[in-house]
mmCIF file of C-alpha atoms and ligand atoms in Angstrom:
data_model
loop_
_atom_site.group_PDB
_atom_site.id
_atom_site.type_symbol
_atom_site.label_atom_id
_atom_site.label_comp_id
_atom_site.label_asym_id
_atom_site.label_seq_id
_atom_site.Cartn_x
_atom_site.Cartn_y
_atom_site.Cartn_z
ATOM 1 C CA MET A 25 -0.062 0.094 0.020
ATOM 2 C CA GLU A 26 1.300 3.417 -0.924
ATOM 3 C CA VAL A 27 0.998 6.371 1.546
ATOM 4 C CA THR A 28 1.712 10.078 0.755
ATOM 5 C CA GLU A 29 2.014 12.019 3.931
ATOM 6 C CA LYS A 30 3.536 15.001 5.691
ATOM 7 C CA VAL A 31 6.302 14.043 8.184
ATOM 8 C CA VAL A 32 8.922 15.722 10.334
ATOM 9 C CA ILE A 33 12.367 13.904 10.190
ATOM 10 C CA LEU A 34 13.415 12.716 13.653
ATOM 11 C CA LYS A 35 16.732 10.994 12.676
ATOM 12 C CA THR A 36 18.396 9.109 9.986
ATOM 13 C CA GLY A 37 21.330 6.632 9.670
ATOM 14 C CA LYS A 38 23.193 4.636 7.051
ATOM 15 C CA PHE A 39 22.760 0.804 6.784
ATOM 16 C CA LYS A 40 24.585 0.255 3.643
ATOM 17 C CA GLU A 41 26.864 2.371 1.502
ATOM 18 C CA ASN A 42 23.993 4.053 -0.398
ATOM 19 C CA ASP A 43 20.989 3.086 1.713
ATOM 20 C CA LEU A 44 19.520 5.053 4.669
ATOM 21 C CA TRP A 45 16.936 4.374 7.347
ATOM 22 C CA VAL A 46 14.727 7.307 8.400
ATOM 23 C CA LYS A 47 12.691 7.661 11.573
ATOM 24 C CA TYR A 48 10.030 10.354 11.327
ATOM 25 C CA LEU A 49 6.807 11.552 12.754
ATOM 26 C CA SER A 50 3.898 11.211 10.437
ATOM 27 C CA ALA A 51 0.991 13.445 10.533
ATOM 28 C CA THR A 52 -1.480 10.473 10.412
ATOM 29 C CA ARG A 53 0.484 7.474 11.699
ATOM 30 C CA GLY A 54 2.616 8.360 14.517
ATOM 31 C CA VAL A 55 6.371 7.524 14.623
ATOM 32 C CA GLN A 56 7.485 5.441 11.708
ATOM 33 C CA THR A 57 10.643 4.049 10.195
ATOM 34 C CA ALA A 58 11.302 3.553 6.580
ATOM 35 C CA PHE A 59 14.282 2.611 4.383
ATOM 36 C CA ALA A 60 15.534 4.840 1.533
ATOM 37 C CA PHE A 61 17.318 2.569 -0.918
ATOM 38 C CA GLY A 62 19.917 4.480 -2.781
ATOM 39 C CA GLY A 63 18.982 7.420 -0.560
ATOM 40 C CA SER A 64 22.406 8.705 0.088
ATOM 41 C CA ARG A 65 23.061 9.362 -3.694
ATOM 42 C CA SER A 66 19.567 9.996 -5.160
ATOM 43 C CA ARG A 67 19.209 13.873 -5.077
ATOM 44 C CA ARG A 68 16.514 13.816 -7.584
ATOM 45 C CA ARG A 69 14.220 11.616 -5.650
ATOM 46 C CA PHE A 70 15.022 12.749 -2.120
ATOM 47 C CA GLY A 71 16.818 16.179 -2.325
ATOM 48 C CA GLY A 72 17.277 17.693 1.049
ATOM 49 C CA CYS A 73 14.763 15.392 2.716
ATOM 50 C CA PHE A 74 16.957 13.571 5.315
ATOM 51 C CA GLU A 75 17.874 16.317 7.601
ATOM 52 C CA PRO A 76 16.483 16.123 11.217
ATOM 53 C CA PHE A 77 13.848 18.809 11.744
ATOM 54 C CA SER A 78 13.008 19.039 8.130
ATOM 55 C CA GLN A 79 9.323 18.936 7.297
ATOM 56 C CA VAL A 80 8.790 16.735 4.203
ATOM 57 C CA LEU A 81 6.187 15.163 1.899
ATOM 58 C CA PHE A 82 7.018 11.415 1.745
ATOM 59 C CA LYS A 83 5.581 8.734 -0.583
ATOM 60 C CA THR A 84 6.133 5.214 0.918
ATOM 61 C CA GLY A 85 5.286 1.750 0.026
ATOM 62 C CA ALA A 86 5.394 -1.612 1.782
ATOM 63 C CA ASN A 87 7.559 -4.280 0.397
ATOM 64 C CA LYS A 88 5.862 -7.495 -0.890
ATOM 65 C CA THR A 89 5.537 -9.254 2.351
ATOM 66 C CA GLY A 90 4.721 -6.095 4.315
ATOM 67 C CA THR A 91 7.598 -6.328 6.650
ATOM 68 C CA TYR A 92 9.078 -2.971 6.021
ATOM 69 C CA GLN A 93 8.321 0.317 4.203
ATOM 70 C CA ALA A 94 10.407 1.965 1.591
ATOM 71 C CA LEU A 95 10.590 5.565 0.538
ATOM 72 C CA GLN A 96 9.833 6.285 -2.986
ATOM 73 C CA GLU A 97 9.849 10.057 -3.131
ATOM 74 C CA GLY A 98 10.349 12.950 -1.022
ATOM 75 C CA SER A 99 9.920 16.732 -1.306
ATOM 76 C CA LEU A 100 11.032 19.244 1.038
ATOM 77 C CA ILE A 101 8.257 21.482 2.669
ATOM 78 C CA LYS A 102 10.355 23.462 5.175
ATOM 79 C CA ALA A 103 14.146 23.212 6.079
ATOM 80 C CA TYR A 104 14.091 25.374 9.108
ATOM 81 C CA SER A 105 17.315 27.022 8.296
ATOM 82 C CA GLY A 106 17.003 29.346 11.350
ATOM 83 C CA ILE A 107 17.239 26.323 13.666
ATOM 84 C CA ARG A 108 20.237 24.863 11.771
ATOM 85 C CA ALA A 109 22.132 28.232 11.844
ATOM 86 C CA ASP A 110 22.044 28.399 15.738
ATOM 87 C CA ILE A 111 23.566 25.703 17.954
ATOM 88 C CA ARG A 112 21.348 26.812 20.839
ATOM 89 C CA LYS A 113 18.175 26.496 18.797
ATOM 90 C CA MET A 114 19.298 23.150 17.464
ATOM 91 C CA GLY A 115 19.519 22.073 21.113
ATOM 92 C CA LEU A 116 15.966 23.075 21.857
ATOM 93 C CA ALA A 117 14.570 21.505 18.752
ATOM 94 C CA ALA A 118 16.370 18.221 19.360
ATOM 95 C CA ASN A 119 15.045 18.025 22.787
ATOM 96 C CA CYS A 120 11.468 18.311 21.389
ATOM 97 C CA LEU A 121 12.244 15.711 18.742
ATOM 98 C CA LYS A 122 13.721 13.195 21.195
ATOM 99 C CA PHE A 123 10.649 13.581 23.302
ATOM 100 C CA VAL A 124 8.222 12.970 20.458
ATOM 101 C CA GLU A 125 10.353 9.894 19.500
ATOM 102 C CA ALA A 126 10.005 8.496 23.031
ATOM 103 C CA ALA A 127 6.299 9.590 23.739
ATOM 104 C CA VAL A 128 4.429 8.992 20.536
ATOM 105 C CA ALA A 129 3.772 5.316 19.565
ATOM 106 C CA GLU A 130 2.922 4.058 16.131
ATOM 107 C CA ARG A 131 -0.749 4.860 15.997
ATOM 108 C CA GLU A 132 -3.485 5.992 13.641
ATOM 109 C CA ASP A 133 -3.842 9.561 14.610
ATOM 110 C CA SER A 134 -1.031 11.800 15.411
ATOM 111 C CA ARG A 135 -2.384 15.098 13.892
ATOM 112 C CA ARG A 136 -2.561 17.221 17.005
ATOM 113 C CA VAL A 137 0.913 16.178 18.051
ATOM 114 C CA PHE A 138 2.310 16.884 14.511
ATOM 115 C CA ALA A 139 0.619 20.187 14.342
ATOM 116 C CA LEU A 140 2.099 20.946 17.861
ATOM 117 C CA LEU A 141 5.518 19.933 16.823
ATOM 118 C CA THR A 142 5.562 21.852 13.505
ATOM 119 C CA GLU A 143 4.238 24.993 15.254
ATOM 120 C CA THR A 144 6.952 24.562 17.979
ATOM 121 C CA LEU A 145 9.747 24.366 15.192
ATOM 122 C CA ASP A 146 8.249 27.392 13.589
ATOM 123 C CA VAL A 147 8.575 29.487 16.688
ATOM 124 C CA ILE A 148 12.214 28.067 17.555
ATOM 125 C CA ASP A 149 13.099 28.925 14.024
ATOM 126 C CA GLU A 150 11.612 32.437 13.880
ATOM 127 C CA PHE A 151 11.842 33.524 17.445
ATOM 128 C CA ASP A 152 14.518 33.087 20.217
ATOM 129 C CA PRO A 153 12.612 31.153 22.989
ATOM 130 C CA ASP A 154 14.335 30.592 26.330
ATOM 131 C CA ASP A 155 15.545 27.187 27.498
ATOM 132 C CA PHE A 156 12.200 26.309 29.143
ATOM 133 C CA PHE A 157 10.339 26.219 25.860
ATOM 134 C CA PRO A 158 10.802 22.361 25.477
ATOM 135 C CA LEU A 159 9.418 21.955 28.881
ATOM 136 C CA PHE A 160 6.233 23.644 27.730
ATOM 137 C CA PHE A 161 6.262 21.567 24.711
ATOM 138 C CA ARG A 162 6.520 18.320 26.749
ATOM 139 C CA ALA A 163 3.785 19.359 29.047
ATOM 140 C CA LYS A 164 1.454 20.209 26.016
ATOM 141 C CA VAL A 165 2.299 16.803 24.294
ATOM 142 C CA ALA A 166 1.168 15.022 27.514
ATOM 143 C CA PHE A 167 -2.022 17.204 27.563
ATOM 144 C CA GLU A 168 -2.659 16.339 23.831
ATOM 145 C CA GLN A 169 -1.992 12.588 24.614
ATOM 146 C CA GLY A 170 -5.115 12.628 26.847
ATOM 147 C CA TYR A 171 -3.420 13.388 30.288
ATOM 148 C CA THR A 172 -5.353 16.510 31.058
ATOM 149 C CA PRO A 173 -5.596 17.578 34.755
ATOM 150 C CA ASP A 174 -8.326 20.202 35.384
ATOM 151 C CA PHE A 175 -6.292 23.084 36.597
ATOM 152 C CA THR A 176 -9.407 25.261 37.316
ATOM 153 C CA ILE A 177 -11.420 23.456 39.937
ATOM 154 C CA CYS A 178 -10.761 21.379 43.125
ATOM 155 C CA SER A 179 -10.912 17.658 42.324
ATOM 156 C CA ARG A 180 -12.337 16.955 45.739
ATOM 157 C CA CYS A 181 -14.864 19.808 46.676
ATOM 158 C CA GLY A 182 -15.373 21.143 43.050
ATOM 159 C CA LYS A 183 -14.718 24.818 43.947
ATOM 160 C CA PRO A 184 -12.896 26.917 41.507
ATOM 161 C CA LEU A 185 -9.215 27.322 42.402
ATOM 162 C CA PHE A 186 -9.261 31.146 42.309
ATOM 163 C CA SER A 187 -7.517 31.856 45.716
ATOM 164 C CA SER A 188 -3.942 32.858 46.034
ATOM 165 C CA ARG A 189 -3.219 30.006 48.353
ATOM 166 C CA PRO A 190 -1.009 27.143 47.341
ATOM 167 C CA VAL A 191 -2.783 23.994 46.069
ATOM 168 C CA VAL A 192 -1.719 20.158 46.014
ATOM 169 C CA PHE A 193 -1.186 18.513 42.642
ATOM 170 C CA ASP A 194 -1.765 14.686 42.947
ATOM 171 C CA VAL A 195 0.500 13.622 40.063
ATOM 172 C CA LYS A 196 -0.736 9.992 40.126
ATOM 173 C CA LYS A 197 -4.540 10.886 40.006
ATOM 174 C CA GLY A 198 -4.017 13.927 37.681
ATOM 175 C CA GLY A 199 -6.098 16.091 40.162
ATOM 176 C CA ILE A 200 -5.524 19.293 41.959
ATOM 177 C CA GLU A 201 -6.909 19.952 45.500
ATOM 178 C CA CYS A 202 -7.653 23.286 47.025
ATOM 179 C CA PHE A 203 -5.975 24.466 50.158
ATOM 180 C CA ASP A 204 -8.987 23.630 52.308
ATOM 181 C CA CYS A 205 -9.215 20.005 50.991
ATOM 182 C CA ALA A 206 -5.516 19.451 50.833
ATOM 183 C CA GLY A 207 -5.100 18.794 54.505
ATOM 184 C CA ASN A 208 -4.576 14.975 53.999
ATOM 185 C CA ALA A 209 -4.014 14.914 50.248
ATOM 186 C CA ALA A 210 -0.877 13.196 48.935
ATOM 187 C CA GLY A 211 0.962 15.166 46.250
ATOM 188 C CA ASP A 212 3.135 18.082 45.344
ATOM 189 C CA VAL A 213 2.308 21.346 46.947
ATOM 190 C CA ILE A 214 2.469 24.054 44.049
ATOM 191 C CA SER A 215 1.971 27.720 44.021
ATOM 192 C CA VAL A 216 -0.836 29.559 42.270
ATOM 193 C CA GLY A 217 1.610 30.944 39.797
ATOM 194 C CA THR A 218 2.499 27.406 38.778
ATOM 195 C CA LEU A 219 -1.052 26.312 38.593
ATOM 196 C CA ARG A 220 -1.975 29.193 36.346
ATOM 197 C CA THR A 221 1.102 28.612 34.155
ATOM 198 C CA LEU A 222 0.074 24.974 33.579
ATOM 199 C CA ALA A 223 -3.454 25.959 32.916
ATOM 200 C CA TRP A 224 -2.323 28.472 30.367
ATOM 201 C CA ILE A 225 -0.153 26.038 28.516
ATOM 202 C CA GLN A 226 -3.140 23.776 28.378
ATOM 203 C CA ASP A 227 -5.201 26.477 26.708
ATOM 204 C CA THR A 228 -2.748 27.936 24.364
ATOM 205 C CA GLY A 229 -0.035 27.000 21.775
ATOM 206 C CA PRO A 230 3.651 27.525 21.072
ATOM 207 C CA ALA A 231 3.240 30.968 19.483
ATOM 208 C CA ASN A 232 1.972 32.268 22.741
ATOM 209 C CA TRP A 233 4.742 30.902 24.929
ATOM 210 C CA THR A 234 7.605 33.081 23.940
ATOM 211 C CA ALA A 235 5.917 36.060 25.498
ATOM 212 C CA LEU A 236 5.819 34.304 28.905
ATOM 213 C CA GLU A 237 8.258 35.818 31.394
ATOM 214 C CA LEU A 238 8.138 33.438 34.485
ATOM 215 C CA PRO A 239 9.992 34.021 37.826
ATOM 216 C CA ALA A 240 12.579 31.281 38.358
ATOM 217 C CA VAL A 241 10.831 29.741 41.289
ATOM 218 C CA ILE A 242 7.699 29.059 39.106
ATOM 219 C CA ARG A 243 9.754 27.616 36.210
ATOM 220 C CA GLN A 244 11.564 25.299 38.571
ATOM 221 C CA GLU A 245 8.179 24.136 40.064
ATOM 222 C CA CYS A 246 6.748 23.570 36.621
ATOM 223 C CA PHE A 247 9.622 21.624 35.745
ATOM 224 C CA ALA A 248 9.714 19.401 38.692
ATOM 225 C CA VAL A 249 6.007 18.734 38.890
ATOM 226 C CA MET A 250 5.514 18.089 35.164
ATOM 227 C CA ASP A 251 8.615 15.760 34.922
ATOM 228 C CA ARG A 252 7.123 13.783 37.706
ATOM 229 C CA PHE A 253 3.667 13.831 36.033
ATOM 230 C CA MET A 254 5.140 12.663 32.716
ATOM 231 C CA ALA A 255 7.349 10.036 34.376
ATOM 232 C CA TYR A 256 4.197 8.555 35.888
ATOM 233 C CA HIS A 257 1.728 8.865 33.052
ATOM 234 C CA LEU A 258 3.896 8.445 29.952
ATOM 235 C CA GLY A 259 6.712 6.420 31.725
ATOM 236 C CA LEU A 260 9.428 8.719 30.468
ATOM 237 C CA VAL A 261 12.438 10.160 32.251
ATOM 238 C CA TRP A 262 15.272 12.126 30.873
ATOM 239 C CA GLU A 263 18.551 10.299 31.386
ATOM 240 C CA GLY A 264 21.924 11.646 29.998
ATOM 241 C CA SER A 265 20.977 12.764 26.600
ATOM 242 C CA ASN A 266 17.676 10.756 25.853
ATOM 243 C CA TYR A 267 14.404 9.899 27.227
ATOM 244 C CA ARG A 268 14.169 6.453 28.673
ATOM 245 C CA LYS A 269 10.889 4.495 29.069
ATOM 246 C CA ILE A 270 10.505 3.316 32.644
HETATM 247 ZN ZN1 ZN B 6 -11.385 21.556 47.667
#
């Protein structure tokens, strides 16, 4: 079966002199791997399509027995030259790509994560987001994957979480409890600033996040609590230079 689809290249490697393998996020089928026979010498069929971060239109087909898929053609949609020209931007983008590779399975519909990733790459390419940008991306991917705590009401009494008092985020249940209910709740105490930041990430997209100027203490709190949340729900921890499934 032939498929033509938009993809973002996650990584590539050689497996024979002229042949490559390519791992990518498909807009419709999650993370996929395909072989590009003759890929390292065929500029006509694949010109510029194997660089990580590139957004590409790929035509793939399965082999006769359906055991692997081979690339037939590729055309470059967007090369993200602004990312490639800046080592810091490359670091931010690479972190987002590694997270996608670890968090997104082979599945039917990955349109939302695909849109989120391309929008995130657009922002890194055109603006100069700070080092916390990938954290917001990771949190948003977790929310898009269906792990969506309600940051607006107390999960125990149902009252709106509008007061300025700290709340308790029960990472395992994915619920927030207000100050009055939290007496015997298990979880991380978080400030209202952190609560509102997470609610805001849930409601907005990457284009909005560069304007956010957060105090260091709130950034740290967002980092700590969301990393624990993703370790628990997505089973992912950052280790050395990659995400590891736990
Ligand atoms: Zn309550």
